PDB file of C-alpha atoms in Angstrom:
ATOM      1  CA  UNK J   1     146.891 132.967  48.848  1.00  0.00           C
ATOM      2  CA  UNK J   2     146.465 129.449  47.461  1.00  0.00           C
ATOM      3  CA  UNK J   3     146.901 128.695  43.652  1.00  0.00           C
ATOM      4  CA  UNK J   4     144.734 126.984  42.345  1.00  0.00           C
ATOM      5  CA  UNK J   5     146.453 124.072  40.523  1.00  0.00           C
ATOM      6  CA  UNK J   6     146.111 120.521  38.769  1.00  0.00           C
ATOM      7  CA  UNK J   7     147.412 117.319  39.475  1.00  0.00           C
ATOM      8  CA  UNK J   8     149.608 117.549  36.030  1.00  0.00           C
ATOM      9  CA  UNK J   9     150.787 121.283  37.129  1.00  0.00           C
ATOM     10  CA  UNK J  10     151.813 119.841  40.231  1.00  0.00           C
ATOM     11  CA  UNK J  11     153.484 116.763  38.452  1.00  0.00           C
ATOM     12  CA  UNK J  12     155.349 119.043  36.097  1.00  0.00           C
ATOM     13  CA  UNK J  13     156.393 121.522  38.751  1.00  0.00           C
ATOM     14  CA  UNK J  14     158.144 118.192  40.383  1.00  0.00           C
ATOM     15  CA  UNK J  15     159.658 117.226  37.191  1.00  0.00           C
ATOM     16  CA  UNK J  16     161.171 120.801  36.947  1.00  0.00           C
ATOM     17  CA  UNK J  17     162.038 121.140  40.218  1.00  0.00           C
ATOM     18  CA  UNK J  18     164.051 117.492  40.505  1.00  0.00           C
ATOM     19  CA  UNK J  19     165.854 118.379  37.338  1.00  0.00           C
ATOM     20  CA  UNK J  20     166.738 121.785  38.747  1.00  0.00           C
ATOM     21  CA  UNK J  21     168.291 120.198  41.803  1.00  0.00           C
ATOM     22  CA  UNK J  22     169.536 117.097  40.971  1.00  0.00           C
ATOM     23  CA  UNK J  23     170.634 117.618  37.299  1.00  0.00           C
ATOM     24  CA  UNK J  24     170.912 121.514  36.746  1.00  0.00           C
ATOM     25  CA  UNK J  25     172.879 122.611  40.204  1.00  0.00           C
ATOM     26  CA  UNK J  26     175.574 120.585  40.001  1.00  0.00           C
ATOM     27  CA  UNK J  27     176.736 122.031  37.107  1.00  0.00           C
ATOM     28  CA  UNK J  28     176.401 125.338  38.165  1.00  0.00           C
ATOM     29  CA  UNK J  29     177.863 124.922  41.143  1.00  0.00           C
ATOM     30  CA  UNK J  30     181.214 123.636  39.370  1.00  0.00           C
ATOM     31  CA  UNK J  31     180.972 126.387  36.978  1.00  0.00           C
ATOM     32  CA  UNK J  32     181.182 128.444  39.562  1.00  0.00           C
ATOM     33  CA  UNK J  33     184.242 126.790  41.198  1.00  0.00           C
ATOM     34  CA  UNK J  34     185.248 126.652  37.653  1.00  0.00           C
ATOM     35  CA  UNK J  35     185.474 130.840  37.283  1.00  0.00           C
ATOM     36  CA  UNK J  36     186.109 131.886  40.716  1.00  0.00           C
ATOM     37  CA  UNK J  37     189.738 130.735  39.132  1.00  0.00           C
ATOM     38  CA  UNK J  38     190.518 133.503  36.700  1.00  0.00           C
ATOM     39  CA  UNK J  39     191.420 135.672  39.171  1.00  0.00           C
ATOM     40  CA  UNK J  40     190.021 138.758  39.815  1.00  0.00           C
ATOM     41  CA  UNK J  41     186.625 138.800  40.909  1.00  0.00           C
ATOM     42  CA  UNK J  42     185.264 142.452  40.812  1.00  0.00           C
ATOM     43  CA  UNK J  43     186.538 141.996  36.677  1.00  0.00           C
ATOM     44  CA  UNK J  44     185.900 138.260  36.004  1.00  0.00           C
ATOM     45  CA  UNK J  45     182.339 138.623  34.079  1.00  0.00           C
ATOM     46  CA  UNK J  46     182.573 134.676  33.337  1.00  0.00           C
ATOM     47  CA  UNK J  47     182.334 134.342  37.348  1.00  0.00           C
ATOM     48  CA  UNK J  48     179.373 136.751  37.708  1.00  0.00           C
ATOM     49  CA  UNK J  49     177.598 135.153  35.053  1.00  0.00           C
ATOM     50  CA  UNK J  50     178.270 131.809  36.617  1.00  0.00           C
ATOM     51  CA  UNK J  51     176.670 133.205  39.625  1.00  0.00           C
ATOM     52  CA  UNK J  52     173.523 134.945  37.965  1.00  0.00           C
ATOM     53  CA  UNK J  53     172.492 131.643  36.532  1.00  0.00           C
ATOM     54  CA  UNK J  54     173.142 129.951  39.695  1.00  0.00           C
ATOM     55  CA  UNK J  55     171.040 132.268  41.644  1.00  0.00           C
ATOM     56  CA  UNK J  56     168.117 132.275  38.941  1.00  0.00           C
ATOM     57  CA  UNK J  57     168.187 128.554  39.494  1.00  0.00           C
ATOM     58  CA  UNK J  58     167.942 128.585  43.133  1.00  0.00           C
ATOM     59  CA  UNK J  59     165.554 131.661  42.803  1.00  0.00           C
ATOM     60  CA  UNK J  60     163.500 129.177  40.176  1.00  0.00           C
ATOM     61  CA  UNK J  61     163.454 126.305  42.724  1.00  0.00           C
ATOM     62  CA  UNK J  62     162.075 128.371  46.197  1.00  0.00           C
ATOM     63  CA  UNK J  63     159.263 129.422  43.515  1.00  0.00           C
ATOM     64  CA  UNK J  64     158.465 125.698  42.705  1.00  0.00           C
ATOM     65  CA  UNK J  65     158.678 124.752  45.785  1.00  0.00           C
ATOM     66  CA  UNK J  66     156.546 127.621  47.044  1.00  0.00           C
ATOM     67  CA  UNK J  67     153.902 126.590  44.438  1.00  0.00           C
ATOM     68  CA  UNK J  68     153.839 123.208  45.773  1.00  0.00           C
ATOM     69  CA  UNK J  69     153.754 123.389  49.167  1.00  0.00           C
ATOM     70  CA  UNK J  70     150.479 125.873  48.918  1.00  0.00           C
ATOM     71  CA  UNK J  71     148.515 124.633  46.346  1.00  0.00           C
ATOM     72  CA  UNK J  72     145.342 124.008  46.121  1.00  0.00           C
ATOM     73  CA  UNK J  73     144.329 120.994  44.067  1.00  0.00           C
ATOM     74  CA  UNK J  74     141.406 121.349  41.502  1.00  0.00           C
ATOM     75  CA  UNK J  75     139.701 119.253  39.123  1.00  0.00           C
ATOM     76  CA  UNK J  76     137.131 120.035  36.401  1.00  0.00           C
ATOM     77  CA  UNK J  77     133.804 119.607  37.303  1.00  0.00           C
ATOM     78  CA  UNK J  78     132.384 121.025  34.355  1.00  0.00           C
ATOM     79  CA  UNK J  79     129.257 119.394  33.010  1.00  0.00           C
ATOM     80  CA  UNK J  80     129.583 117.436  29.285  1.00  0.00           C
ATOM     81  CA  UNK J  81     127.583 120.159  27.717  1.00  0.00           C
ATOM     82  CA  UNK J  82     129.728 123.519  29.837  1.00  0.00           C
ATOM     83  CA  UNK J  83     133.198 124.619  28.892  1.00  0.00           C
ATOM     84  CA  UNK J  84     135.542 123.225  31.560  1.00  0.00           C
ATOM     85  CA  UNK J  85     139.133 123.343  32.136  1.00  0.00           C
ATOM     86  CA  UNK J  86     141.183 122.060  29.391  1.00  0.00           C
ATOM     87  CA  UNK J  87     138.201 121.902  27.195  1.00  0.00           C
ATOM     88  CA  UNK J  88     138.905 123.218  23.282  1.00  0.00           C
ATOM     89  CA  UNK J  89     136.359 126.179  23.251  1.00  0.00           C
ATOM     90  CA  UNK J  90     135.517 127.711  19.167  1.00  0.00           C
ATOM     91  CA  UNK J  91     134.803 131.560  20.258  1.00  0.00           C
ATOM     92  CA  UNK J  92     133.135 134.240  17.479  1.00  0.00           C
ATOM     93  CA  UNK J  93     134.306 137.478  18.280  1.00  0.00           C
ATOM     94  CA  UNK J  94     130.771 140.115  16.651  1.00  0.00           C
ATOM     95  CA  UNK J  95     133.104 143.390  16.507  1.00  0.00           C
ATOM     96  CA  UNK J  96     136.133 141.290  14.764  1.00  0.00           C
ATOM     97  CA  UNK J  97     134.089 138.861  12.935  1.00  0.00           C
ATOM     98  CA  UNK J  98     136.441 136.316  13.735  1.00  0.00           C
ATOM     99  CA  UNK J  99     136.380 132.824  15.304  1.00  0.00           C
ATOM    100  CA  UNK J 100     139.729 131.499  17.423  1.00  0.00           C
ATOM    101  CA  UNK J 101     139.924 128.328  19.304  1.00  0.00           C
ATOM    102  CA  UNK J 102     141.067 128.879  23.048  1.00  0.00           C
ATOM    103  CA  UNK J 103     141.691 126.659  25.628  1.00  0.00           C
ATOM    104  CA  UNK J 104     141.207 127.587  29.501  1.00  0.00           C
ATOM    105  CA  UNK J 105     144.142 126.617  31.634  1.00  0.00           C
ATOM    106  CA  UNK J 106     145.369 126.828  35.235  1.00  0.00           C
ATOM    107  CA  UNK J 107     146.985 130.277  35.666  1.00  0.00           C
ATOM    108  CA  UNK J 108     151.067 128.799  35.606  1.00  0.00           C
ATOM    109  CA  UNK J 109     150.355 127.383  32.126  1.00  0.00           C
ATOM    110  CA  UNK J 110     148.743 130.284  30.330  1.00  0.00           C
ATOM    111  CA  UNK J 111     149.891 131.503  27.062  1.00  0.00           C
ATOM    112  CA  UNK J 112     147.494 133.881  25.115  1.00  0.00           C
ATOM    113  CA  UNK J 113     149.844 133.706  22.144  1.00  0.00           C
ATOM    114  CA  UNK J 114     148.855 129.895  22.110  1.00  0.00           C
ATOM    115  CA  UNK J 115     145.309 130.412  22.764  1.00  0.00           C
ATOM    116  CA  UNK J 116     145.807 128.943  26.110  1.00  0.00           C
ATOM    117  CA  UNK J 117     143.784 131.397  28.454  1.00  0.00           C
ATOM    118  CA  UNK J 118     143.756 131.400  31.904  1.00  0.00           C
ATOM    119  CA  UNK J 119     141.479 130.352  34.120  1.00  0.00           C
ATOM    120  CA  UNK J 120     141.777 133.386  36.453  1.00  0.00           C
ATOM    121  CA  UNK J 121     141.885 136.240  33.339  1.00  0.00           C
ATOM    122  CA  UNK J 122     138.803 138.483  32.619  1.00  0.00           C
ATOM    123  CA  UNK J 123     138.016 136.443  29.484  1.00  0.00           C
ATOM    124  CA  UNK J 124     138.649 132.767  31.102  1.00  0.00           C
ATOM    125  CA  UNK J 125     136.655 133.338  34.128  1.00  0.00           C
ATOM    126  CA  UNK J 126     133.429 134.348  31.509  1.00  0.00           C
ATOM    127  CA  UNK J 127     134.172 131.318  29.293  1.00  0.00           C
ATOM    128  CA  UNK J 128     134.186 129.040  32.118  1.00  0.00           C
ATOM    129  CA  UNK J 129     130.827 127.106  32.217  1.00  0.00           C
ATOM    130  CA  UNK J 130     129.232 128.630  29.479  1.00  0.00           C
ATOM    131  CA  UNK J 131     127.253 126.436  26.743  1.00  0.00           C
ATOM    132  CA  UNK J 132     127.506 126.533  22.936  1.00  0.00           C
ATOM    133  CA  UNK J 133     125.271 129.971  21.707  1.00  0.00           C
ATOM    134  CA  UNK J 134     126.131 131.462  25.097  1.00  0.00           C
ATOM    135  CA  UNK J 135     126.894 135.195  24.306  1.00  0.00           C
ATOM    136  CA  UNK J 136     128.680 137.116  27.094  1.00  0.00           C
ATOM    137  CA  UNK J 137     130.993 140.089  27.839  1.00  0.00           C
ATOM    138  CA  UNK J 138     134.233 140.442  28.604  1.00  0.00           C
ATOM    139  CA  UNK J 139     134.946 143.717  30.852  1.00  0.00           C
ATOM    140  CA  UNK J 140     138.794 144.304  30.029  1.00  0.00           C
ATOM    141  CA  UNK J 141     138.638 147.662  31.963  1.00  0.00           C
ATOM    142  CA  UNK J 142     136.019 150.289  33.118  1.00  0.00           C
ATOM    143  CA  UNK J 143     136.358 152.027  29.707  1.00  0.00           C
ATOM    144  CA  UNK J 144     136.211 149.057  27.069  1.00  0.00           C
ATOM    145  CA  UNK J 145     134.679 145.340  26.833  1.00  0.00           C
ATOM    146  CA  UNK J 146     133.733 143.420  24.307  1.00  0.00           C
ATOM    147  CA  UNK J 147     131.413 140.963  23.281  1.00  0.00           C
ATOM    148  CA  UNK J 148     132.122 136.942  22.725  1.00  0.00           C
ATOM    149  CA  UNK J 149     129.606 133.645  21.809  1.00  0.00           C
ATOM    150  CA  UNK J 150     130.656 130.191  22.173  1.00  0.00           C
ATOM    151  CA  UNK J 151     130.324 128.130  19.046  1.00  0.00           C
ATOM    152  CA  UNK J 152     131.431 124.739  19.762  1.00  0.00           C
ATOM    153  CA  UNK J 153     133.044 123.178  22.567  1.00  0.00           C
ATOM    154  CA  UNK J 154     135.459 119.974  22.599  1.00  0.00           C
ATOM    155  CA  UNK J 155     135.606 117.777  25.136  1.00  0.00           C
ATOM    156  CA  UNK J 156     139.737 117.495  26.441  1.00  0.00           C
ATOM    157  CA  UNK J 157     141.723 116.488  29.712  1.00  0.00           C
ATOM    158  CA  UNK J 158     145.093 117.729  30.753  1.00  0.00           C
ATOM    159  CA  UNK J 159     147.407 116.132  28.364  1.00  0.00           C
ATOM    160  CA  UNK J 160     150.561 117.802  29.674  1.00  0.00           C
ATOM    161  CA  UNK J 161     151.430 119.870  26.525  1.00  0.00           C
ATOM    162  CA  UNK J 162     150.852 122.868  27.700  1.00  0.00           C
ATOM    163  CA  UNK J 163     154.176 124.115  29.620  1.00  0.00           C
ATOM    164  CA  UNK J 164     154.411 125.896  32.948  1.00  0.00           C
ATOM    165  CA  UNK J 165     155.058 129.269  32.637  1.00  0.00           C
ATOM    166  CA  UNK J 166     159.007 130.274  33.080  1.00  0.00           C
ATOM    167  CA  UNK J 167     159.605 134.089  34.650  1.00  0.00           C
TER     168      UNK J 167
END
């Protein structure tokens, strides 16, 4: 399995991953060093909490790494009138009467709390290269879906500030 992933994921994975390496285990490491010399190691909680965030970091890093080595690199090739990647999408919601703004993002960047949607969720893979007045369904399981129209659509690139997703 490939993810599917932009240049600017890709770039901020890299940034992440370089600071985890270069900047991050060092210090760990010497914490480490630094706790292993209270003594006692089945009591000494500073040491196993030196080591928890040590091996969350290196856990962190094979993940980036991981990510990078098998991605697959996508652009948006969404037409000027189609929501694309990125794009700022107005959405009515009929059974709310409501209107939110969402943006559709690569999977590692997604943050429904932000309306940043991803590209690969039930509702981002029906938003994806619709037109303004296109009226569609979301299926969020066999026993419920709802109904969504696109009311305007803005034009927008990748400007970095959405942030990869931490675990």
């Amino acid at each position: 399995m490939h993810d599917e992933l932009t240049r600017e994921d890709i770039r901020k994975m890299q940034e992440e991953l370089d600071y985890r390496r270069l900047e991050l285990m060092p210090g760990l490491i010497e914490e480490v060093k630094r706790t292993r010399a209270f003594g006692d190691l089945s009591e000494n909680f500073e040491y196993k909490a030196a080591k928890q965030a040590q091996n969350k970091n290196r856990s962190r890093i094979r993940y980036l790494e991981g990510m990078i080595k098998t991605a697959k690199l996508i652009e948006d090739r969404s037409g000027s009138d189609q929501v694309g990647l990125f794009d700022k999408v107005e959405i009515y919601m009929p059974e709310d009467d409501e209107t939110e703004i969402i943006q559709v993002v690569t999977t590692v960047r997604c943050d429904p709390r932000r309306g940043l949607i991803s590209k690969e969720s039930p509702f981002g893979k029906q938003v994806l290269g619709k037109r303004v007045g296109d009226r569609f369904t979301v299926a969020v399981n066999e026993s419920y879906s709802y109904e969504a129209e696109i009311r305007a659509i803005t034009k927008s690139e990748d400007d970095g500030s959405a942030p990869l997703l931490q675990y």
